[in-house]
PDB file of C-alpha atoms in Angstrom:
ATOM      1  CA  MET A   1     102.254  25.848  -9.290  1.00  0.00           C
ATOM      2  CA  ILE A   2     101.613  28.013  -5.999  1.00  0.00           C
ATOM      3  CA  GLU A   3     101.128  31.590  -5.901  1.00  0.00           C
ATOM      4  CA  LEU A   4      99.919  33.460  -2.853  1.00  0.00           C
ATOM      5  CA  LYS A   5      99.080  37.023  -3.117  1.00  0.00           C
ATOM      6  CA  ASN A   6      98.930  39.735  -0.333  1.00  0.00           C
ATOM      7  CA  LEU A   7      97.906  36.477   2.120  1.00  0.00           C
ATOM      8  CA  LYS A   8      97.568  37.706   5.555  1.00  0.00           C
ATOM      9  CA  LYS A   9      96.976  35.668   8.696  1.00  0.00           C
ATOM     10  CA  GLN A  10      95.123  36.349  11.761  1.00  0.00           C
ATOM     11  CA  TYR A  11      94.084  35.036  15.022  1.00  0.00           C
ATOM     12  CA  GLY A  12      92.320  37.478  17.339  1.00  0.00           C
ATOM     13  CA  ASP A  13      94.835  40.432  17.415  1.00  0.00           C
ATOM     14  CA  ASN A  14      98.052  38.462  16.626  1.00  0.00           C
ATOM     15  CA  VAL A  15      98.758  38.971  12.808  1.00  0.00           C
ATOM     16  CA  VAL A  16     101.092  35.729  12.049  1.00  0.00           C
ATOM     17  CA  LEU A  17     101.686  36.469   8.511  1.00  0.00           C
ATOM     18  CA  LYS A  18     101.476  40.007   6.852  1.00  0.00           C
ATOM     19  CA  ASN A  19     101.317  40.634   3.137  1.00  0.00           C
ATOM     20  CA  ILE A  20     103.042  37.136   1.632  1.00  0.00           C
ATOM     21  CA  ASN A  21     103.571  37.136  -2.033  1.00  0.00           C
ATOM     22  CA  LEU A  22     105.211  33.857  -3.215  1.00  0.00           C
ATOM     23  CA  TYR A  23     105.249  31.905  -5.767  1.00  0.00           C
ATOM     24  CA  VAL A  24     106.661  28.164  -6.962  1.00  0.00           C
ATOM     25  CA  ASP A  25     107.172  27.531 -10.366  1.00  0.00           C
ATOM     26  CA  ARG A  26     106.881  23.662 -11.697  1.00  0.00           C
ATOM     27  CA  GLY A  27     110.465  21.801 -11.127  1.00  0.00           C
ATOM     28  CA  GLU A  28     111.636  23.732  -8.584  1.00  0.00           C
ATOM     29  CA  VAL A  29     112.827  23.799  -5.123  1.00  0.00           C
ATOM     30  CA  VAL A  30     112.257  26.233  -2.647  1.00  0.00           C
ATOM     31  CA  SER A  31     112.895  27.034   0.954  1.00  0.00           C
ATOM     32  CA  ILE A  32     111.279  28.721   3.320  1.00  0.00           C
ATOM     33  CA  ILE A  33     113.833  30.167   6.568  1.00  0.00           C
ATOM     34  CA  GLY A  34     113.714  32.387   9.291  1.00  0.00           C
ATOM     35  CA  PRO A  35     113.404  32.238  13.073  1.00  0.00           C
ATOM     36  CA  SER A  36     111.063  30.492  15.137  1.00  0.00           C
ATOM     37  CA  GLY A  37     107.876  31.814  15.015  1.00  0.00           C
ATOM     38  CA  SER A  38     108.116  33.232  11.649  1.00  0.00           C
ATOM     39  CA  GLY A  39     105.439  31.947  10.335  1.00  0.00           C
ATOM     40  CA  LYS A  40     106.969  29.312   7.795  1.00  0.00           C
ATOM     41  CA  SER A  41     105.048  26.267   8.617  1.00  0.00           C
ATOM     42  CA  THR A  42     101.637  28.404   8.608  1.00  0.00           C
ATOM     43  CA  ILE A  43     102.650  29.585   5.227  1.00  0.00           C
ATOM     44  CA  LEU A  44     102.237  25.495   4.431  1.00  0.00           C
ATOM     45  CA  ARG A  45      98.932  25.190   6.082  1.00  0.00           C
ATOM     46  CA  CYS A  46      97.336  27.833   4.562  1.00  0.00           C
ATOM     47  CA  ILE A  47      98.387  26.343   1.236  1.00  0.00           C
ATOM     48  CA  ILE A  48      96.659  22.768   1.665  1.00  0.00           C
ATOM     49  CA  ASP A  49      93.488  24.371   3.489  1.00  0.00           C
ATOM     50  CA  LEU A  50      94.546  23.150   7.129  1.00  0.00           C
ATOM     51  CA  GLU A  51      94.401  26.867   8.023  1.00  0.00           C
ATOM     52  CA  SER A  52      91.545  29.149   7.058  1.00  0.00           C
ATOM     53  CA  ILE A  53      93.112  32.446   5.507  1.00  0.00           C
ATOM     54  CA  THR A  54      92.247  36.294   7.053  1.00  0.00           C
ATOM     55  CA  LEU A  55      92.825  38.002   3.332  1.00  0.00           C
ATOM     56  CA  GLY A  56      94.869  37.283  -0.053  1.00  0.00           C
ATOM     57  CA  GLU A  57      94.643  34.411  -2.143  1.00  0.00           C
ATOM     58  CA  VAL A  58      96.147  31.039  -2.483  1.00  0.00           C
ATOM     59  CA  LEU A  59      96.256  29.733  -5.880  1.00  0.00           C
ATOM     60  CA  ILE A  60      97.285  26.011  -6.959  1.00  0.00           C
ATOM     61  CA  GLU A  61      97.987  25.619 -10.744  1.00  0.00           C
ATOM     62  CA  GLY A  62      95.862  28.959 -11.554  1.00  0.00           C
ATOM     63  CA  ASN A  63      92.863  27.657  -9.294  1.00  0.00           C
ATOM     64  CA  ASN A  64      92.036  30.237  -6.995  1.00  0.00           C
ATOM     65  CA  LEU A  65      91.179  28.187  -3.954  1.00  0.00           C
ATOM     66  CA  THR A  66      90.338  30.753  -1.660  1.00  0.00           C
ATOM     67  CA  ASN A  67      87.366  32.160  -4.209  1.00  0.00           C
ATOM     68  CA  LYS A  68      84.309  31.207  -2.018  1.00  0.00           C
ATOM     69  CA  ASN A  69      82.884  30.214  -5.867  1.00  0.00           C
ATOM     70  CA  VAL A  70      85.294  28.068  -6.725  1.00  0.00           C
ATOM     71  CA  ASP A  71      84.014  24.403  -7.732  1.00  0.00           C
ATOM     72  CA  LYS A  72      84.406  22.126  -4.628  1.00  0.00           C
ATOM     73  CA  LYS A  73      85.622  19.208  -6.977  1.00  0.00           C
ATOM     74  CA  ILE A  74      88.230  21.445  -8.718  1.00  0.00           C
ATOM     75  CA  LYS A  75      89.559  22.397  -5.193  1.00  0.00           C
ATOM     76  CA  LYS A  76      89.532  18.674  -3.571  1.00  0.00           C
ATOM     77  CA  GLU A  77      91.622  17.930  -6.815  1.00  0.00           C
ATOM     78  CA  MET A  78      94.036  20.953  -6.338  1.00  0.00           C
ATOM     79  CA  LEU A  79      94.674  19.699  -2.611  1.00  0.00           C
ATOM     80  CA  LEU A  80      95.810  16.443  -3.767  1.00  0.00           C
ATOM     81  CA  LYS A  81      97.991  17.623  -5.973  1.00  0.00           C
ATOM     82  CA  THR A  82      99.441  18.917  -3.160  1.00  0.00           C
ATOM     83  CA  GLY A  83     101.470  16.001  -0.783  1.00  0.00           C
ATOM     84  CA  MET A  84     102.734  17.060   2.878  1.00  0.00           C
ATOM     85  CA  VAL A  85     104.916  16.012   5.391  1.00  0.00           C
ATOM     86  CA  PHE A  86     105.002  17.000   8.722  1.00  0.00           C
ATOM     87  CA  GLN A  87     107.594  17.031  11.277  1.00  0.00           C
ATOM     88  CA  THR A  88     105.863  14.544  13.396  1.00  0.00           C
ATOM     89  CA  PHE A  89     105.306  11.733  10.674  1.00  0.00           C
ATOM     90  CA  ASN A  90     101.390  11.174  11.535  1.00  0.00           C
ATOM     91  CA  LEU A  91     101.611   7.237  10.252  1.00  0.00           C
ATOM     92  CA  PHE A  92      98.337   4.988  11.820  1.00  0.00           C
ATOM     93  CA  PRO A  93      99.993   3.524  14.860  1.00  0.00           C
ATOM     94  CA  HIS A  94      98.122   0.555  14.801  1.00  0.00           C
ATOM     95  CA  MET A  95      98.661  -0.180  11.291  1.00  0.00           C
ATOM     96  CA  SER A  96     101.956  -1.677   9.546  1.00  0.00           C
ATOM     97  CA  VAL A  97     103.851   0.529   6.968  1.00  0.00           C
ATOM     98  CA  ARG A  98     101.965  -1.210   4.006  1.00  0.00           C
ATOM     99  CA  ASN A  99      98.404  -0.675   5.466  1.00  0.00           C
ATOM    100  CA  ASN A 100      99.553   3.237   6.170  1.00  0.00           C
ATOM    101  CA  ILE A 101     100.025   3.581   2.612  1.00  0.00           C
ATOM    102  CA  VAL A 102      97.171   1.115   1.348  1.00  0.00           C
ATOM    103  CA  LYS A 103      94.486   2.759   3.691  1.00  0.00           C
ATOM    104  CA  THR A 104      95.518   6.211   2.501  1.00  0.00           C
ATOM    105  CA  LEU A 105      94.967   5.331  -1.054  1.00  0.00           C
ATOM    106  CA  LYS A 106      91.640   3.059  -1.061  1.00  0.00           C
ATOM    107  CA  VAL A 107      89.980   6.421   1.182  1.00  0.00           C
ATOM    108  CA  VAL A 108      91.571   9.130  -0.813  1.00  0.00           C
ATOM    109  CA  LYS A 109      91.744   7.800  -4.315  1.00  0.00           C
ATOM    110  CA  LYS A 110      89.272   4.874  -4.050  1.00  0.00           C
ATOM    111  CA  ILE A 111      92.203   2.372  -5.520  1.00  0.00           C
ATOM    112  CA  ASP A 112      91.491  -0.822  -5.624  1.00  0.00           C
ATOM    113  CA  VAL A 113      93.632  -3.159  -2.857  1.00  0.00           C
ATOM    114  CA  ALA A 114      95.991  -4.753  -5.484  1.00  0.00           C
ATOM    115  CA  GLU A 115      97.048  -1.591  -7.387  1.00  0.00           C
ATOM    116  CA  ALA A 116      97.445   0.377  -4.085  1.00  0.00           C
ATOM    117  CA  GLU A 117      99.763  -2.460  -2.822  1.00  0.00           C
ATOM    118  CA  ASN A 118     101.673  -2.230  -5.633  1.00  0.00           C
ATOM    119  CA  ILE A 119     101.994   1.768  -5.299  1.00  0.00           C
ATOM    120  CA  ALA A 120     103.286   0.784  -2.122  1.00  0.00           C
ATOM    121  CA  LYS A 121     105.702  -1.794  -2.810  1.00  0.00           C
ATOM    122  CA  ASN A 122     107.149   1.019  -5.490  1.00  0.00           C
ATOM    123  CA  MET A 123     107.130   3.499  -3.188  1.00  0.00           C
ATOM    124  CA  LEU A 124     108.892   1.973  -0.312  1.00  0.00           C
ATOM    125  CA  ASP A 125     111.527   1.017  -2.763  1.00  0.00           C
ATOM    126  CA  LEU A 126     111.938   4.278  -3.448  1.00  0.00           C
ATOM    127  CA  VAL A 127     112.799   5.731  -0.195  1.00  0.00           C
ATOM    128  CA  GLY A 128     114.853   2.496   0.702  1.00  0.00           C
ATOM    129  CA  LEU A 129     112.342   0.654   2.909  1.00  0.00           C
ATOM    130  CA  SER A 130     110.879  -2.255   1.154  1.00  0.00           C
ATOM    131  CA  ASP A 131     112.777  -4.459   3.714  1.00  0.00           C
ATOM    132  CA  LYS A 132     110.105  -2.552   6.703  1.00  0.00           C
ATOM    133  CA  ILE A 133     106.960  -3.156   4.485  1.00  0.00           C
ATOM    134  CA  ASP A 134     105.010  -5.481   7.430  1.00  0.00           C
ATOM    135  CA  ASP A 135     106.834  -3.458  10.218  1.00  0.00           C
ATOM    136  CA  PHE A 136     104.695  -1.193  12.712  1.00  0.00           C
ATOM    137  CA  PRO A 137     105.878   2.233  13.140  1.00  0.00           C
ATOM    138  CA  ASN A 138     106.458   1.528  17.026  1.00  0.00           C
ATOM    139  CA  GLN A 139     109.121  -0.911  14.937  1.00  0.00           C
ATOM    140  CA  LEU A 140     110.960   1.939  13.451  1.00  0.00           C
ATOM    141  CA  SER A 141     113.426   4.864  13.788  1.00  0.00           C
ATOM    142  CA  GLY A 142     112.426   8.380  13.732  1.00  0.00           C
ATOM    143  CA  GLY A 143     114.317   8.517  10.116  1.00  0.00           C
ATOM    144  CA  GLN A 144     112.420   5.818   9.092  1.00  0.00           C
ATOM    145  CA  LYS A 145     109.281   6.292   9.937  1.00  0.00           C
ATOM    146  CA  GLN A 146     109.392   9.866   8.128  1.00  0.00           C
ATOM    147  CA  ARG A 147     110.922   8.352   4.907  1.00  0.00           C
ATOM    148  CA  VAL A 148     107.524   5.936   5.469  1.00  0.00           C
ATOM    149  CA  ALA A 149     105.263   9.557   5.619  1.00  0.00           C
ATOM    150  CA  ILE A 150     107.491  10.769   2.411  1.00  0.00           C
ATOM    151  CA  ALA A 151     106.410   7.458   0.831  1.00  0.00           C
ATOM    152  CA  ARG A 152     102.581   7.508   1.806  1.00  0.00           C
ATOM    153  CA  ALA A 153     103.069  11.224   0.047  1.00  0.00           C
ATOM    154  CA  LEU A 154     104.382  10.151  -2.663  1.00  0.00           C
ATOM    155  CA  ALA A 155     101.824   7.383  -3.432  1.00  0.00           C
ATOM    156  CA  LEU A 156      99.003   9.546  -4.163  1.00  0.00           C
ATOM    157  CA  GLN A 157     101.453  10.944  -6.928  1.00  0.00           C
ATOM    158  CA  PRO A 158     101.141  14.940  -6.140  1.00  0.00           C
ATOM    159  CA  ASP A 159     102.510  17.720  -8.315  1.00  0.00           C
ATOM    160  CA  ILE A 160     104.381  19.650  -5.614  1.00  0.00           C
ATOM    161  CA  MET A 161     105.361  18.295  -2.131  1.00  0.00           C
ATOM    162  CA  LEU A 162     105.330  20.747   1.182  1.00  0.00           C
ATOM    163  CA  PHE A 163     108.213  19.922   4.091  1.00  0.00           C
ATOM    164  CA  ASP A 164     107.186  21.251   6.970  1.00  0.00           C
ATOM    165  CA  GLU A 165     110.463  20.674   9.135  1.00  0.00           C
ATOM    166  CA  PRO A 166     111.077  17.128   7.810  1.00  0.00           C
ATOM    167  CA  THR A 167     114.023  16.534  10.132  1.00  0.00           C
ATOM    168  CA  SER A 168     113.406  18.396  13.422  1.00  0.00           C
ATOM    169  CA  ALA A 169     111.896  15.771  15.187  1.00  0.00           C
ATOM    170  CA  LEU A 170     114.944  13.319  14.729  1.00  0.00           C
ATOM    171  CA  ASP A 171     118.290  12.620  16.118  1.00  0.00           C
ATOM    172  CA  PRO A 172     120.848  14.042  14.470  1.00  0.00           C
ATOM    173  CA  GLU A 173     122.413  10.695  12.970  1.00  0.00           C
ATOM    174  CA  LEU A 174     118.821  10.206  11.392  1.00  0.00           C
ATOM    175  CA  VAL A 175     118.758  13.181   9.922  1.00  0.00           C
ATOM    176  CA  LYS A 176     120.806  12.335   6.694  1.00  0.00           C
ATOM    177  CA  GLU A 177     118.719   9.905   5.613  1.00  0.00           C
ATOM    178  CA  VAL A 178     115.935  11.986   5.243  1.00  0.00           C
ATOM    179  CA  LEU A 179     117.419  14.486   3.337  1.00  0.00           C
ATOM    180  CA  ASP A 180     119.236  12.084   1.089  1.00  0.00           C
ATOM    181  CA  ILE A 181     115.444  11.071  -0.111  1.00  0.00           C
ATOM    182  CA  ILE A 182     114.562  14.584  -0.623  1.00  0.00           C
ATOM    183  CA  ARG A 183     118.086  15.030  -2.500  1.00  0.00           C
ATOM    184  CA  LYS A 184     116.387  12.108  -4.950  1.00  0.00           C
ATOM    185  CA  LEU A 185     113.057  13.564  -5.433  1.00  0.00           C
ATOM    186  CA  LYS A 186     115.069  16.805  -6.566  1.00  0.00           C
ATOM    187  CA  GLU A 187     116.977  14.772  -9.398  1.00  0.00           C
ATOM    188  CA  LYS A 188     113.356  13.853 -10.415  1.00  0.00           C
ATOM    189  CA  LYS A 189     112.345  17.024 -10.618  1.00  0.00           C
ATOM    190  CA  ILE A 190     109.272  17.043  -7.935  1.00  0.00           C
ATOM    191  CA  THR A 191     108.572  20.457  -7.304  1.00  0.00           C
ATOM    192  CA  MET A 192     108.910  21.037  -3.615  1.00  0.00           C
ATOM    193  CA  LEU A 193     108.290  23.838  -0.940  1.00  0.00           C
ATOM    194  CA  ILE A 194     110.685  23.199   2.350  1.00  0.00           C
ATOM    195  CA  VAL A 195     110.465  24.864   5.713  1.00  0.00           C
ATOM    196  CA  SER A 196     114.088  23.671   7.237  1.00  0.00           C
ATOM    197  CA  HIS A 197     116.348  24.621   9.993  1.00  0.00           C
ATOM    198  CA  GLU A 198     119.275  22.805   8.131  1.00  0.00           C
ATOM    199  CA  MET A 199     120.792  25.536   6.396  1.00  0.00           C
ATOM    200  CA  ASN A 200     123.608  23.741   4.500  1.00  0.00           C
ATOM    201  CA  PHE A 201     121.113  21.218   3.033  1.00  0.00           C
ATOM    202  CA  VAL A 202     119.125  24.382   1.925  1.00  0.00           C
ATOM    203  CA  ARG A 203     121.716  26.110   0.405  1.00  0.00           C
ATOM    204  CA  GLU A 204     122.595  22.956  -1.241  1.00  0.00           C
ATOM    205  CA  ILE A 205     119.277  21.862  -2.651  1.00  0.00           C
ATOM    206  CA  SER A 206     117.124  24.973  -3.263  1.00  0.00           C
ATOM    207  CA  ASP A 207     116.932  26.941  -6.759  1.00  0.00           C
ATOM    208  CA  ARG A 208     115.543  29.611  -4.627  1.00  0.00           C
ATOM    209  CA  VAL A 209     115.574  30.848  -0.777  1.00  0.00           C
ATOM    210  CA  ILE A 210     112.534  32.788   1.297  1.00  0.00           C
ATOM    211  CA  VAL A 211     113.631  34.572   4.373  1.00  0.00           C
ATOM    212  CA  MET A 212     110.813  35.473   6.855  1.00  0.00           C
ATOM    213  CA  GLU A 213     110.579  37.259  10.465  1.00  0.00           C
ATOM    214  CA  LYS A 214     107.890  37.886  12.125  1.00  0.00           C
ATOM    215  CA  GLY A 215     105.386  37.043   9.701  1.00  0.00           C
ATOM    216  CA  GLU A 216     106.680  38.685   6.605  1.00  0.00           C
ATOM    217  CA  ILE A 217     109.034  38.169   3.974  1.00  0.00           C
ATOM    218  CA  LEU A 218     112.607  39.677   4.419  1.00  0.00           C
ATOM    219  CA  GLU A 219     114.183  39.090   1.497  1.00  0.00           C
ATOM    220  CA  THR A 220     114.042  36.481  -1.601  1.00  0.00           C
ATOM    221  CA  GLY A 221     116.404  35.193  -3.769  1.00  0.00           C
ATOM    222  CA  THR A 222     118.086  32.271  -5.272  1.00  0.00           C
ATOM    223  CA  SER A 223     120.334  30.122  -3.231  1.00  0.00           C
ATOM    224  CA  SER A 224     124.057  31.621  -3.934  1.00  0.00           C
ATOM    225  CA  GLN A 225     122.590  35.147  -3.509  1.00  0.00           C
ATOM    226  CA  ILE A 226     121.010  34.721  -0.549  1.00  0.00           C
ATOM    227  CA  PHE A 227     123.636  32.858   1.929  1.00  0.00           C
ATOM    228  CA  GLU A 228     126.522  34.214  -0.060  1.00  0.00           C
ATOM    229  CA  ASN A 229     125.516  38.164  -0.604  1.00  0.00           C
ATOM    230  CA  PRO A 230     122.178  38.847   1.260  1.00  0.00           C
ATOM    231  CA  LEU A 231     120.829  42.542   0.729  1.00  0.00           C
ATOM    232  CA  SER A 232     119.836  42.773   4.300  1.00  0.00           C
ATOM    233  CA  GLN A 233     121.635  43.293   7.469  1.00  0.00           C
ATOM    234  CA  ARG A 234     119.090  41.236   9.443  1.00  0.00           C
ATOM    235  CA  VAL A 235     119.778  38.162   7.065  1.00  0.00           C
ATOM    236  CA  LYS A 236     123.040  38.219   7.575  1.00  0.00           C
ATOM    237  CA  GLU A 237     123.105  38.077  11.495  1.00  0.00           C
ATOM    238  CA  PHE A 238     120.494  35.617  10.985  1.00  0.00           C
ATOM    239  CA  LEU A 239     122.485  33.372   8.746  1.00  0.00           C
ATOM    240  CA  ASN A 240     125.389  34.465  11.095  1.00  0.00           C
ATOM    241  CA  THR A 241     123.942  33.290  14.070  1.00  0.00           C
ATOM    242  CA  THR A 242     121.954  29.931  12.502  1.00  0.00           C
ATOM    243  CA  ILE A 243     125.477  28.656  10.532  1.00  0.00           C
ATOM    244  CA  ASN A 244     128.027  29.240  13.295  1.00  0.00           C
ATOM    245  CA  SER A 245     125.780  27.901  16.002  1.00  0.00           C
TER     246      SER A 245
END
């Protein structure tokens, strides 16, 4: 579904990502963990073309989006297949929950209002917010806003979902409701690449885990391998500090 080859991202003299090689297979849930500032979120932003890359390749379903000769129509189609949920919700504050989703469908997919309304209702039902369809973002809790953001991303019917610290802006008591939605998506076999600091959740939900530090991948393995028997001493130290803090 996604493959990064020798990816490098640099701002001036600051190298943010160094020689990143990773892949995500269809139906897989892969999580990226590591200390703050290790480049985890930058990887997601490079995948969806919010950041230009310095060197390397980004492939979605085998299409090299970093090739300057790639067909623009194919590139747009591949990016539309990649849904992104950000830390800070990014909802339109002047629009109702319904219109946050309907407007996105109309603009991005040119879907008529009746079909868009139907999709919006179905997606809100999936995330348990049918009763909030006519509310505005300022009437919602942080957890509800994030669930609307997830519903909006899912409405575009992506093949893969990217989550950038989806619970980091939430109060602790609201974290569970968002994580429960992601669990539900795993049951539906939706492919996901997740950046998260919720270690117990990562351990539970991930097929594979990638550990990063200072822009590099320290270790990759199954969830049980990384959490129970990491090869690197640095990964052991990171997990001990994070889980016990």
